mmCIF file of C-alpha atoms and ligand atoms in Angstrom:
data_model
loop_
_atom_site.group_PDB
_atom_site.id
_atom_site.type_symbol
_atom_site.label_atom_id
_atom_site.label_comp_id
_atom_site.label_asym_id
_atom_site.label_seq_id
_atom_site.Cartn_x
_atom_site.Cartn_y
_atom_site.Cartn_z
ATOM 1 C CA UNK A 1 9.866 158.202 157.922
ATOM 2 C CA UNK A 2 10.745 159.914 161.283
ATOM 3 C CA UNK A 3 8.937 163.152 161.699
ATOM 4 C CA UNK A 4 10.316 166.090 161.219
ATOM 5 C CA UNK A 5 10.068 169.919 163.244
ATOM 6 C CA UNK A 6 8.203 172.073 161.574
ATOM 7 C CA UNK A 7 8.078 176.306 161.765
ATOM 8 C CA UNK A 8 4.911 177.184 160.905
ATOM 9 C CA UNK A 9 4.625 181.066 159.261
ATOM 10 C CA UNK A 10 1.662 183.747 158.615
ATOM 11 C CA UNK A 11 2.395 185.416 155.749
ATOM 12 C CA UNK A 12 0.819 189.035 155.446
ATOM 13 C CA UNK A 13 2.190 191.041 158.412
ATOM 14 C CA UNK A 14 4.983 188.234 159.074
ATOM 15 C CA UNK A 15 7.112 187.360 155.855
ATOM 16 C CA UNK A 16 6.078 190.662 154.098
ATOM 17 C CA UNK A 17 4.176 193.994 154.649
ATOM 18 C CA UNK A 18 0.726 193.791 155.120
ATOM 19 C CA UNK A 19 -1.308 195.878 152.864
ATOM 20 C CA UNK A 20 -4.810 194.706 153.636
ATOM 21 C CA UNK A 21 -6.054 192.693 150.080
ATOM 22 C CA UNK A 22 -2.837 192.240 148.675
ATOM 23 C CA UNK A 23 -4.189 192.188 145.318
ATOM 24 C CA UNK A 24 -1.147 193.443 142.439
ATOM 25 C CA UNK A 25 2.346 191.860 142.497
ATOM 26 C CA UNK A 26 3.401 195.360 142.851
ATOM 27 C CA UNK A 27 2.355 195.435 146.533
ATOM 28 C CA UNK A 28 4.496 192.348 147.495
ATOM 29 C CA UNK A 29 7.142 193.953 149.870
ATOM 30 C CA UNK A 30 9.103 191.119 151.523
ATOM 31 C CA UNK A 31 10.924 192.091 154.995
ATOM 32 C CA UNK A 32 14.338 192.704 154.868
ATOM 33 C CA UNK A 33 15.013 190.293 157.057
ATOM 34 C CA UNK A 34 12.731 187.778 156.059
ATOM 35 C CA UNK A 35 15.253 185.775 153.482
ATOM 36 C CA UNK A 36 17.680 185.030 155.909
ATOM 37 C CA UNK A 37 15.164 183.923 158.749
ATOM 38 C CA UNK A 38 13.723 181.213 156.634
ATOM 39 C CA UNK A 39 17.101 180.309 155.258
ATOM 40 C CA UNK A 40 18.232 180.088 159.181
ATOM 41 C CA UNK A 41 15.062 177.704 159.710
ATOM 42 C CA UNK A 42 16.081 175.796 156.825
ATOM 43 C CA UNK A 43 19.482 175.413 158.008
ATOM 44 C CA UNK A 44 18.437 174.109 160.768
ATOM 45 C CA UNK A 45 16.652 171.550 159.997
ATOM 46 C CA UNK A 46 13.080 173.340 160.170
ATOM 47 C CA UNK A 47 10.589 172.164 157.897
ATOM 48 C CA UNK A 48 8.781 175.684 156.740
ATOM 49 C CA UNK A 49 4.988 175.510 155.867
ATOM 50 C CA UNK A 50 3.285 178.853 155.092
ATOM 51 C CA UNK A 51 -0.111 178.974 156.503
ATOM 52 C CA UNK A 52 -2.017 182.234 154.925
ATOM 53 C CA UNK A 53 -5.761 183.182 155.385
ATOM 54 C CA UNK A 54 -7.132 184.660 151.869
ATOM 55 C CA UNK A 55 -10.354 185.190 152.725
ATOM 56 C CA UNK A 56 -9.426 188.101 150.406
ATOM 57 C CA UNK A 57 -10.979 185.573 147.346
ATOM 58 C CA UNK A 58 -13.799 184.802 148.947
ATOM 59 C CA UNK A 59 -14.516 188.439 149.099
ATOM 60 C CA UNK A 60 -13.750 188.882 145.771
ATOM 61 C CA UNK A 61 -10.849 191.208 145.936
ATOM 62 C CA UNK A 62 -8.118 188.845 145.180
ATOM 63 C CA UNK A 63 -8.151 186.088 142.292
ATOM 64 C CA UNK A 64 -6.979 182.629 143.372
ATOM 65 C CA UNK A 65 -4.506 182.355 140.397
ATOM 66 C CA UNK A 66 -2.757 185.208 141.513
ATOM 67 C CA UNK A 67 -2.426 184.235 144.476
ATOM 68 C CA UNK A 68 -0.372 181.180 142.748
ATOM 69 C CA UNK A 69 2.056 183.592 141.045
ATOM 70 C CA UNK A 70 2.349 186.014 143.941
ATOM 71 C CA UNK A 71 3.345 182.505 145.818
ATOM 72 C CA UNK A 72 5.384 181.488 143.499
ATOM 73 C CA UNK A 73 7.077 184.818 143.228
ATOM 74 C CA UNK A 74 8.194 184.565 147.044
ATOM 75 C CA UNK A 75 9.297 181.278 146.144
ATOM 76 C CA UNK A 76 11.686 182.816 143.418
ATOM 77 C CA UNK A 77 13.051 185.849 145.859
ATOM 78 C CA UNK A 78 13.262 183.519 148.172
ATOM 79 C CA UNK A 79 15.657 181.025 146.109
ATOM 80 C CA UNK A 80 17.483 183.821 145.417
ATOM 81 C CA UNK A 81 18.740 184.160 148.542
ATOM 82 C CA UNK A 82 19.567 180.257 149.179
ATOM 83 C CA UNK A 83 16.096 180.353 151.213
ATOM 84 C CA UNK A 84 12.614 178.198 150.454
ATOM 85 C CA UNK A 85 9.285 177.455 151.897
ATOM 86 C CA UNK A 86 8.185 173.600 152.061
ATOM 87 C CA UNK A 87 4.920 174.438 151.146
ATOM 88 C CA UNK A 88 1.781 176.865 150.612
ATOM 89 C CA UNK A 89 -1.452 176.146 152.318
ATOM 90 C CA UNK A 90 -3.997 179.122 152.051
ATOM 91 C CA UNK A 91 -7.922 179.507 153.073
ATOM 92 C CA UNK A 92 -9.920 181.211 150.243
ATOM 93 C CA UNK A 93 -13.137 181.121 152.685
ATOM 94 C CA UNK A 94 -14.762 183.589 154.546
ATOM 95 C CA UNK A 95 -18.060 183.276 156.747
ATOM 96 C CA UNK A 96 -19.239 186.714 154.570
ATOM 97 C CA UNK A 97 -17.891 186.335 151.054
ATOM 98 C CA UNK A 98 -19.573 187.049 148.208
ATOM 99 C CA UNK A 99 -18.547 184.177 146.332
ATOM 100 C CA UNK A 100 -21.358 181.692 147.752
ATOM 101 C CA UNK A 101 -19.088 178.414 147.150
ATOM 102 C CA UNK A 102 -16.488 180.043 149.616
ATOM 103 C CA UNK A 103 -19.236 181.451 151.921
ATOM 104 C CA UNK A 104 -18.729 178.394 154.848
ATOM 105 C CA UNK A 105 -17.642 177.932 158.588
ATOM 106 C CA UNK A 106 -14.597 175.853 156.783
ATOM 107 C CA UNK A 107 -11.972 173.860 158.494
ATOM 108 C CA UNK A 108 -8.982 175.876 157.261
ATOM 109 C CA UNK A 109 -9.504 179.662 158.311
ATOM 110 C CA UNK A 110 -7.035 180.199 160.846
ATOM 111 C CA UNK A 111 -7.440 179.603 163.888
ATOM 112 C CA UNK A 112 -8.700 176.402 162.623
ATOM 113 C CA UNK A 113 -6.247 174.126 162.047
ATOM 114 C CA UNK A 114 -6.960 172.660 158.613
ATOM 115 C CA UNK A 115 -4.120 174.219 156.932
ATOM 116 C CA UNK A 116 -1.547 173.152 159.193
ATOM 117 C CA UNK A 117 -3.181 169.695 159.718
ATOM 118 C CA UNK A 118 -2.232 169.378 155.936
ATOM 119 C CA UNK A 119 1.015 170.332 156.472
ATOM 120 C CA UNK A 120 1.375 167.739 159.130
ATOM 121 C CA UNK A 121 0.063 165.123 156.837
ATOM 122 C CA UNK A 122 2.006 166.289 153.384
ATOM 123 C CA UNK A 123 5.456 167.044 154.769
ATOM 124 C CA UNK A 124 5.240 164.247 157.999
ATOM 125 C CA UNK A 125 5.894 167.284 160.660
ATOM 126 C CA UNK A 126 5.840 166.680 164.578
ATOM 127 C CA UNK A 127 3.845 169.143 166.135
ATOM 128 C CA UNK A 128 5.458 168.918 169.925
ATOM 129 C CA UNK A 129 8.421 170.146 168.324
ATOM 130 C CA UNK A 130 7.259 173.068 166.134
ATOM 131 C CA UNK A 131 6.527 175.869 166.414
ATOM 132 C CA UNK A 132 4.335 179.014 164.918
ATOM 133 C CA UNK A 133 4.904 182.170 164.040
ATOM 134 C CA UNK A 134 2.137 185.519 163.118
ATOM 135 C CA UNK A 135 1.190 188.588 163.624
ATOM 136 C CA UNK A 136 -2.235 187.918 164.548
ATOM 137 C CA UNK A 137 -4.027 186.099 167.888
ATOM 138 C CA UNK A 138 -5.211 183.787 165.245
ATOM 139 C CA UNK A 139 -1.909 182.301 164.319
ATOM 140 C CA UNK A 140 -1.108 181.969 168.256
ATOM 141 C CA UNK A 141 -4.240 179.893 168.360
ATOM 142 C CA UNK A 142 -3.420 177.857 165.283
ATOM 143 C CA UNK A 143 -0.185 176.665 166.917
ATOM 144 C CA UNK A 144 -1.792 175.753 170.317
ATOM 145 C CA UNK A 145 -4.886 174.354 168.554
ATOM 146 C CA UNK A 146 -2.422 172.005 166.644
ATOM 147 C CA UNK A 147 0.145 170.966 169.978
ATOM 148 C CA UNK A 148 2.912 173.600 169.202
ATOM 149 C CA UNK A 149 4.718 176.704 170.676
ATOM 150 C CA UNK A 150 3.224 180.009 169.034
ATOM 151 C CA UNK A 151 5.069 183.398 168.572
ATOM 152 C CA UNK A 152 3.445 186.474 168.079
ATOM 153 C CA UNK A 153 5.707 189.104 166.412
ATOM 154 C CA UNK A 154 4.999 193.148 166.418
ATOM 155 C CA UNK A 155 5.398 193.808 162.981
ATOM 156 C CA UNK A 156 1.949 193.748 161.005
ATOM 157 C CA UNK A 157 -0.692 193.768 162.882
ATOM 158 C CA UNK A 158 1.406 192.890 165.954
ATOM 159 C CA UNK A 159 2.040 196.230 167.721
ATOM 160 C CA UNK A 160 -1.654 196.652 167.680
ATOM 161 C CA UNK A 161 -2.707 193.977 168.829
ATOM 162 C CA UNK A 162 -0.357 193.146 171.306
ATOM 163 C CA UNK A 163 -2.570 195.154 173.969
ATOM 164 C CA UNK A 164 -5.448 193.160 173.225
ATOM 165 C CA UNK A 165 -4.760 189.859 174.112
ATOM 166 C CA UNK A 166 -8.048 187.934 174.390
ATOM 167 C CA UNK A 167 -9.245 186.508 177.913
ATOM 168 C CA UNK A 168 -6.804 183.624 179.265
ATOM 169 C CA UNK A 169 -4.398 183.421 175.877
ATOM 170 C CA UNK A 170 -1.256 182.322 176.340
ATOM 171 C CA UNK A 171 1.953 182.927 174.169
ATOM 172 C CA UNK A 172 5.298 181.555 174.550
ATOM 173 C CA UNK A 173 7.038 185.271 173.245
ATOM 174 C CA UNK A 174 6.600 188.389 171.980
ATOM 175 C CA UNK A 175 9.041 189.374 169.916
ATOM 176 C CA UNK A 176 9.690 192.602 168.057
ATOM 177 C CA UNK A 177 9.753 190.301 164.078
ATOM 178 C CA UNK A 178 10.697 187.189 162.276
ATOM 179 C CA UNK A 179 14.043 187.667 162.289
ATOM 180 C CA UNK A 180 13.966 188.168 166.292
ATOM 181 C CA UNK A 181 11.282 185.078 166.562
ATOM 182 C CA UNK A 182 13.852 182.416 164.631
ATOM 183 C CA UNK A 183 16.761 183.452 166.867
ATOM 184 C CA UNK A 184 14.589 182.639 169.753
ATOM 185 C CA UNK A 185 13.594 179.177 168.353
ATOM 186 C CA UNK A 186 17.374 178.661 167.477
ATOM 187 C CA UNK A 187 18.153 179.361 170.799
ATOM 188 C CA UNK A 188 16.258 176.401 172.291
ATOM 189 C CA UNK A 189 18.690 174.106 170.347
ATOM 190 C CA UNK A 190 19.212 172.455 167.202
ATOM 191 C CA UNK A 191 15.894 170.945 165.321
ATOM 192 C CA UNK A 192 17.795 167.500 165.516
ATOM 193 C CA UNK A 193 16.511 164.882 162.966
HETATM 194 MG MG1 LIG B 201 -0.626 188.116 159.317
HETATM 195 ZN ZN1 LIG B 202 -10.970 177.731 154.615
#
């Protein structure tokens, strides 16, 4: 099997509003523009792993089989619109949770690469060629910590943090969203096979 480009995404702040502990299907507000972008990536040949930190359950403020059916609920808006996701990788840990099994420096919480290491493995992705895309410093790390091209976007945390780049990090773009980050990656050329 030949690999295969791969977009990496964040998904609070990125594919849909962030509203801290998304915690009630209720709060699930996708982008406007988010359908199209991934359909765009899929078009083009992108493979499109989602690579979410819920440290959220370790905390206790968000149940892991909701986050299942919130998951599966993008998937369904996002079929709607001819768009998918090739896969859901998300980090229940967090170094202070209250849940004690989920209370460990693990090897998924982004900027650790586990997730997208997975992703690699599962869906047979070349990093060199990929790229990622976040809201968050962390997600720039994630894609240089696994060989590819990062975008930070200013919707979500973005704006915010944008002025606060940490000592000697490097980005490829800043871009105003999603939307404006897969036109950039289109740009470049054609994810070829
Ligand atoms: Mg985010
Ligand atoms: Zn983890």
């Amino acid at each position: 099997m030949s690999l295969r480009p791969a977009v990496f995404l964040d998904r609070d702040g990125t594919l849909n509003e962030d509203v801290g502990y998304l915690s009630a299907m209720s709060q699930l507000t996708l982008y406007p523009f988010a359908i199209d972008a991934v359909r765009l990536l899929n078009r083009a040949g992108y493979l499109v792993p989602m690579v979410t930190n819920q440290g959220g359950i370790g905390m206790g403020a968000i149940q892991a089989p909701f986050v299942d059916e919130l998951h599966a609920e993008i998937d369904r808006r996002l079929a709607a619109g001819g768009a998918h996701v090739d896969g859901w990788y998300s980090c229940p840990h967090h170094p202070e949770a209250i849940i004690e099994a989920l209370r460990v420096e693990c090897h998924c919480r982004k900027p650790a690469p586990g997730m997208a290491e997975a992703a690699i493995r599962d869906l047979g992705i070349d990093p060199a060629r990929s790229w990622m895309i976040g809201d968050k410093w962390i997600d720039v790390q994630l894609g240089h910590n696994i060989g590819a091209r990062s975008i930070l976007v200013r919707t979500g945390w973005g704006r915010r943090v944008e002025g606060a780049r940490p000592e000697g990090q490097r980005v490829e773009a800043i871009v105003d969203d999603l939307a404006a980050a897969v036109a950039l990656i289109l740009a470049e050329g054609h994810a070829g096979g």
